[in-house]
N, CA, C and O of each residue as an XYZ file, in Angstrom:
424
protein
N    -120.429     47.571     69.901
C    -120.629     48.561     70.991
C    -122.070     48.844     69.744
O    -122.060     48.784     68.514
N    -123.199     49.158     70.723
C    -124.946     49.879     70.520
C    -124.752     51.105     70.847
O    -124.182     51.585     71.827
N    -125.662     51.963     69.267
C    -125.632     53.628     69.720
C    -126.841     53.535     69.754
O    -127.530     52.616     69.311
N    -127.287     54.831     70.476
C    -129.154     54.742     69.762
C    -129.389     56.518     70.077
O    -128.832     57.335     70.810
N    -130.314     56.557     69.272
C    -130.171     58.348     69.013
C    -131.892     58.257     69.701
O    -132.735     57.605     69.086
N    -132.362     59.200     71.404
C    -133.179     58.975     72.082
C    -133.622     61.271     72.126
O    -133.080     62.352     72.355
N    -134.991     60.624     71.700
C    -135.537     61.957     72.166
C    -136.646     62.244     73.163
O    -137.688     62.414     72.531
N    -136.797     62.342     74.217
C    -137.258     62.229     75.554
C    -138.028     63.391     76.025
O    -137.202     64.233     76.379
N    -139.088     63.780     76.175
C    -140.128     64.857     76.803
C    -140.240     64.917     78.211
O    -140.719     63.945     78.795
N    -139.727     66.300     79.093
C    -139.551     66.181     79.998
C    -140.124     65.338     80.846
O    -141.341     65.478     80.725
N    -139.838     64.425     81.750
C    -140.891     63.175     82.718
C    -141.104     61.967     82.234
O    -141.355     60.865     82.723
N    -140.791     62.865     80.015
C    -141.000     60.863     79.812
C    -140.117     60.094     79.862
O    -138.958     60.491     79.742
N    -140.450     58.607     80.079
C    -139.321     57.671     80.491
C    -138.544     56.321     79.087
O    -138.606     56.055     77.887
N    -138.252     56.124     79.651
C    -137.720     54.857     78.469
C    -137.296     53.833     78.766
O    -136.426     53.931     79.631
N    -137.628     52.267     78.261
C    -136.705     51.371     79.399
C    -136.208     50.898     78.390
O    -136.679     50.795     77.257
N    -134.890     50.495     78.945
C    -133.420     50.008     78.448
C    -134.114     48.762     78.099
O    -135.298     48.851     78.425
N    -133.775     47.434     77.463
C    -133.825     46.253     78.285
C    -132.490     45.142     77.613
O    -132.411     44.789     76.436
N    -131.468     44.726     78.819
C    -130.544     44.488     78.590
C    -130.367     43.161     78.705
O    -131.260     42.496     79.230
N    -129.561     42.742     78.385
C    -128.490     40.898     78.363
C    -128.000     40.568     79.866
O    -126.863     40.968     80.119
N    -128.697     39.890     80.917
C    -127.520     39.492     82.083
C    -127.124     38.378     81.552
O    -127.638     37.483     80.882
N    -125.391     38.780     82.291
C    -124.756     37.439     82.193
C    -124.041     37.435     84.322
O    -122.938     37.515     84.864
N    -125.102     37.330     84.663
C    -124.742     37.245     86.025
C    -124.004     36.081     86.749
O    -123.341     35.952     87.779
N    -124.450     35.260     85.677
C    -124.202     33.821     86.308
C    -122.289     33.449     85.888
O    -121.488     32.558     86.168
N    -122.272     35.018     84.907
C    -120.447     34.826     84.621
C    -119.840     35.841     85.251
O    -118.830     36.361     84.775
N    -120.524     36.338     86.675
C    -119.646     37.301     86.949
C    -119.720     39.139     86.700
O    -119.048     40.025     87.228
N    -120.819     39.211     85.685
C    -120.690     40.288     85.078
C    -122.072     40.935     85.604
O    -123.098     40.431     86.063
N    -121.734     42.046     85.388
C    -123.066     43.126     85.898
C    -122.997     44.404     84.830
O    -122.067     44.556     84.038
N    -124.128     45.285     84.943
C    -124.123     46.175     84.427
C    -123.804     47.502     84.415
O    -124.871     48.023     84.090
N    -123.065     48.313     84.554
C    -123.030     49.677     85.161
C    -123.172     51.036     84.568
O    -123.652     50.665     83.497
N    -123.132     51.943     84.493
C    -123.657     53.422     83.406
C    -123.103     54.607     84.304
O    -122.912     54.803     85.504
N    -122.915     55.406     82.927
C    -122.031     56.457     83.262
C    -123.092     57.646     82.801
O    -123.893     57.189     81.986
N    -123.273     58.778     83.042
C    -124.228     59.893     82.669
C    -122.798     61.195     82.305
O    -122.139     61.884     83.084
N    -122.772     61.087     80.895
C    -121.633     63.040     80.359
C    -122.812     63.598     80.115
O    -123.976     63.336     80.418
N    -122.221     64.498     79.448
C    -123.289     66.054     79.598
C    -123.726     66.568     80.094
O    -123.163     66.958     81.117
N    -124.672     66.877     79.897
C    -126.015     67.726     80.720
C    -126.329     66.285     81.524
O    -127.073     65.444     81.019
N    -125.799     66.124     82.592
C    -126.011     64.827     83.369
C    -127.396     65.167     84.874
O    -127.912     64.264     85.533
N    -127.585     66.163     84.989
C    -128.636     66.433     85.342
C    -130.678     66.664     84.144
O    -131.840     67.004     84.367
N    -129.905     66.234     83.105
C    -130.669     66.503     81.893
C    -131.630     64.697     82.117
O    -132.761     64.453     81.698
N    -130.981     64.016     82.655
C    -131.466     62.415     82.612
C    -131.501     61.864     83.839
O    -130.673     62.350     84.610
N    -132.264     60.910     84.330
C    -132.052     60.328     85.358
C    -131.817     58.291     85.048
O    -132.114     57.496     84.156
N    -131.398     58.260     85.866
C    -131.345     56.077     85.393
C    -131.458     55.593     86.553
O    -131.201     56.220     87.581
N    -131.836     54.482     86.503
C    -132.607     53.444     87.909
C    -132.664     52.184     87.368
O    -132.356     51.963     86.197
N    -132.978     51.471     88.019
C    -132.490     50.250     87.505
C    -134.657     50.090     87.288
O    -135.466     50.986     87.531
N    -134.849     49.200     86.971
C    -136.856     49.222     87.279
C    -136.475     48.250     87.877
O    -135.559     47.473     87.608
N    -137.609     48.284     89.218
C    -138.143     46.601     89.441
C    -138.831     45.541     88.719
O    -139.733     45.664     87.891
N    -138.320     44.563     89.118
C    -138.158     42.990     88.379
C    -139.419     42.178     89.163
O    -139.246     41.865     90.341
N    -140.234     41.964     88.729
C    -140.213     40.458     89.625
C    -139.994     39.867     89.893
O    -139.082     39.403     89.208
N    -140.229     39.306     90.682
C    -139.119     37.724     91.302
C    -139.764     36.499     89.917
O    -140.968     36.257     89.834
N    -139.260     36.187     89.446
C    -139.673     34.443     88.530
C    -139.016     33.374     88.717
O    -137.802     33.388     88.922
N    -139.657     32.406     88.677
C    -138.886     30.697     89.271
C    -137.990     30.811     87.760
O    -138.791     30.853     86.826
N    -136.812     30.859     87.379
C    -136.032     30.814     86.969
C    -134.647     29.105     87.065
O    -134.324     28.461     88.064
N    -134.295     28.962     85.918
C    -134.130     27.474     85.990
C    -132.813     28.074     86.347
O    -132.773     29.278     86.095
N    -131.509     27.480     86.965
C    -130.325     28.250     87.517
C    -129.511     27.429     85.960
O    -129.363     26.328     85.430
N    -129.102     29.203     85.741
C    -127.142     29.203     84.547
C    -128.538     29.908     83.221
O    -128.336     29.632     82.038
N    -130.015     30.884     83.641
C    -130.920     30.756     82.718
C    -130.664     32.154     82.775
O    -130.288     32.734     83.793
N    -130.928     32.842     81.360
C    -129.982     34.611     80.873
C    -131.489     34.936     81.409
O    -132.445     34.164     81.332
N    -131.491     36.199     81.948
C    -132.004     37.217     82.237
C    -131.760     38.317     81.926
O    -130.648     38.843     81.881
N    -133.523     39.108     81.498
C    -132.383     40.734     81.264
C    -133.216     41.452     82.703
O    -133.858     41.042     83.670
N    -132.811     42.575     82.224
C    -132.414     43.242     83.021
C    -133.124     44.816     82.209
O    -132.927     45.124     81.033
N    -133.690     45.363     82.895
C    -135.113     46.117     82.444
C    -133.818     47.132     83.540
O    -133.053     46.885     84.472
N    -134.320     48.650     82.473
C    -133.569     50.156     83.223
C    -134.492     50.932     83.018
O    -135.395     50.341     82.426
N    -134.817     52.394     83.290
C    -135.316     53.127     82.995
C    -134.540     54.032     83.081
O    -133.608     53.990     83.883
N    -134.842     55.501     81.918
C    -134.101     56.233     81.657
C    -134.747     57.723     81.475
O    -135.138     58.000     80.341
N    -134.889     58.702     82.502
C    -136.599     59.360     82.854
C    -135.733     60.526     82.355
O    -134.590     60.640     82.797
N    -136.360     61.648     81.196
C    -135.957     62.683     81.129
C    -136.758     63.688     81.975
O    -137.975     63.758     82.153
N    -135.278     64.809     82.676
C    -136.261     65.528     83.909
C    -135.253     66.876     83.914
O    -134.784     67.456     84.893
N    -135.034     67.251     82.105
C    -134.979     68.629     82.807
C    -134.610     69.034     80.792
O    -133.890     68.363     80.052
N    -135.432     70.362     80.409
C    -135.570     70.579     79.335
C    -134.379     71.107     78.500
O    -133.434     71.812     78.856
N    -134.653     70.621     77.394
C    -133.876     71.104     76.816
C    -132.047     70.554     76.713
O    -131.312     70.491     75.728
N    -131.825     70.283     77.921
C    -130.659     68.705     77.753
C    -130.269     67.909     76.714
O    -130.927     67.667     75.703
N    -129.252     67.536     76.974
C    -128.671     66.795     76.152
C    -127.708     65.877     77.037
O    -126.864     66.394     77.769
N    -127.899     64.243     76.921
C    -126.410     63.726     77.745
C    -126.464     62.823     76.935
O    -127.278     62.904     76.015
N    -125.675     61.795     77.045
C    -124.661     60.454     76.448
C    -125.204     60.092     77.778
O    -125.171     60.964     78.646
N    -125.773     58.758     78.105
C    -125.503     57.515     78.721
C    -124.689     56.312     78.332
O    -125.473     55.592     77.714
N    -123.271     55.614     78.394
C    -122.886     54.367     78.275
C    -123.141     53.429     79.505
O    -122.617     53.580     80.608
N    -123.918     52.554     79.199
C    -124.015     51.204     79.548
C    -122.628     50.483     79.039
O    -122.116     50.526     77.921
N    -122.051     49.593     80.604
C    -121.105     48.990     80.060
C    -121.052     47.496     80.454
O    -120.099     47.509     81.233
N    -121.409     46.434     80.410
C    -121.047     45.229     81.358
C    -120.014     44.364     81.208
O    -119.564     43.672     80.295
N    -119.682     44.648     82.672
C    -118.377     44.492     83.359
C    -118.106     43.363     84.024
O    -119.139     42.813     84.407
N    -117.251     42.879     84.273
C    -116.461     41.510     85.290
C    -116.177     42.825     86.811
O    -114.976     43.069     86.920
N    -116.871     43.427     87.632
C    -115.815     44.257     89.025
C    -114.626     43.006     89.423
O    -113.885     43.601     90.205
N    -114.435     42.505     89.370
C    -112.992     41.532     89.783
C    -112.473     41.533     88.897
O    -111.807     40.511     88.732
N    -112.399     42.544     87.809
C    -111.269     42.662     86.582
C    -111.567     43.983     85.684
O    -112.296     43.976     84.692
N    -110.907     45.076     86.177
C    -111.898     46.317     86.027
C    -110.831     46.846     84.791
O    -111.031     47.976     84.346
N    -109.316     45.758     84.048
C    -108.637     45.637     83.256
C    -109.120     45.095     82.213
O    -108.436     44.920     81.204
N    -110.505     44.714     82.318
C    -110.995     43.423     80.934
C    -112.277     45.051     79.881
O    -113.128     45.935     79.977
N    -111.735     44.594     79.383
C    -112.951     45.447     77.672
C    -114.197     44.790     78.714
O    -114.229     43.860     79.521
N    -115.335     45.964     78.149
C    -116.492     45.447     78.480
C    -116.852     44.271     77.862
O    -116.169     43.986     76.878
N    -118.139     43.154     78.300
C    -118.053     41.654     77.473
C    -119.023     42.807     76.669
O    -118.991     42.583     75.459
N    -119.904     44.020     77.029
C    -121.375     43.893     75.772
C    -120.682     46.222     76.411
O    -119.943     46.572     77.331
N    -121.364     47.002     75.439
C    -121.510     48.299     75.466
C    -123.018     48.800     74.914
O    -123.486     48.134     73.991
N    -123.660     49.721     75.326
C    -124.735     50.277     74.784
C    -124.387     51.871     74.927
O    -123.779     52.239     75.933
N    -124.727     52.713     74.038
C    -124.526     54.292     74.247
C    -125.902     54.782     73.621
O    -126.307     54.738     72.459
N    -126.431     55.221     74.684
C    -128.019     56.559     74.777
C    -127.472     57.471     74.476
O    -126.827     57.915     75.426
N    -127.298     58.469     72.920
C    -127.563     59.834     72.907
C    -129.088     60.675     73.202
O    -129.753     60.933     72.199
N    -129.538     61.022     74.320
C    -130.519     61.298     74.725
C    -130.474     62.656     74.643
O    -129.626     63.385     75.157
N    -132.093     63.207     73.502
C    -131.751     64.928     73.462
C    -132.986     65.132     74.663
O    -133.602     64.067     74.619
N    -133.586     65.953     75.644
C    -134.573     66.370     75.840
C    -135.190     67.412     76.173
O    -134.661     68.355     76.761
N    -136.658     67.337     75.751
C    -137.299     68.765     75.232
C    -137.971     69.010     76.046
O    -137.803     68.441     77.125
N    -138.961     69.908     75.893
C    -139.749     69.895     76.862
C    -141.286     69.651     76.931
O    -142.120     70.024     77.756
N    -141.379     69.005     75.949
C    -142.667     68.380     76.051
C    -142.551     67.200     75.336
O    -141.455     66.771     74.976
N    -144.046     66.409     75.004
C    -143.852     65.211     74.183
C    -143.284     65.139     72.438
O    -143.974     65.644     71.552
N    -142.154     64.549     72.180
C    -141.572     64.555     71.114
C    -142.497     64.407     69.848
O    -143.284     63.461     69.867
N    -142.492     65.100     68.930
C    -143.766     65.596     67.791
C    -143.163     64.194     67.114
O    -142.041     63.692     67.178
N    -144.654     63.684     66.289
C    -144.567     62.641     65.545
C    -144.466     61.281     67.207
O    -144.019     60.139     67.104
N    -144.976     61.860     68.428
C    -144.381     60.518     69.125
C    -146.112     59.947     69.773
O    -146.217     58.903     70.416
């Protein structure tokens, strides 16, 4: 499991790139805890690409700071929905702090 700390200004976005394993039946899910209204998470639109069968696909998600002063924890987990009792294949945890404006030094 990987963990990252992130400071976003309200209205600022951050792209999360995750390796896809859809051919093996895995999907990425996410759960927001803490100040859940401090951030918004959404899959980024991906342009259609002609990939060979079985090719690895990178999935992109956008995390946006929505409420200044908030702190949220986002847990991305790569799971196979038909087997909910299995441990996730991969995980990423983002600890996000949302500030009133652009973070200092950014």
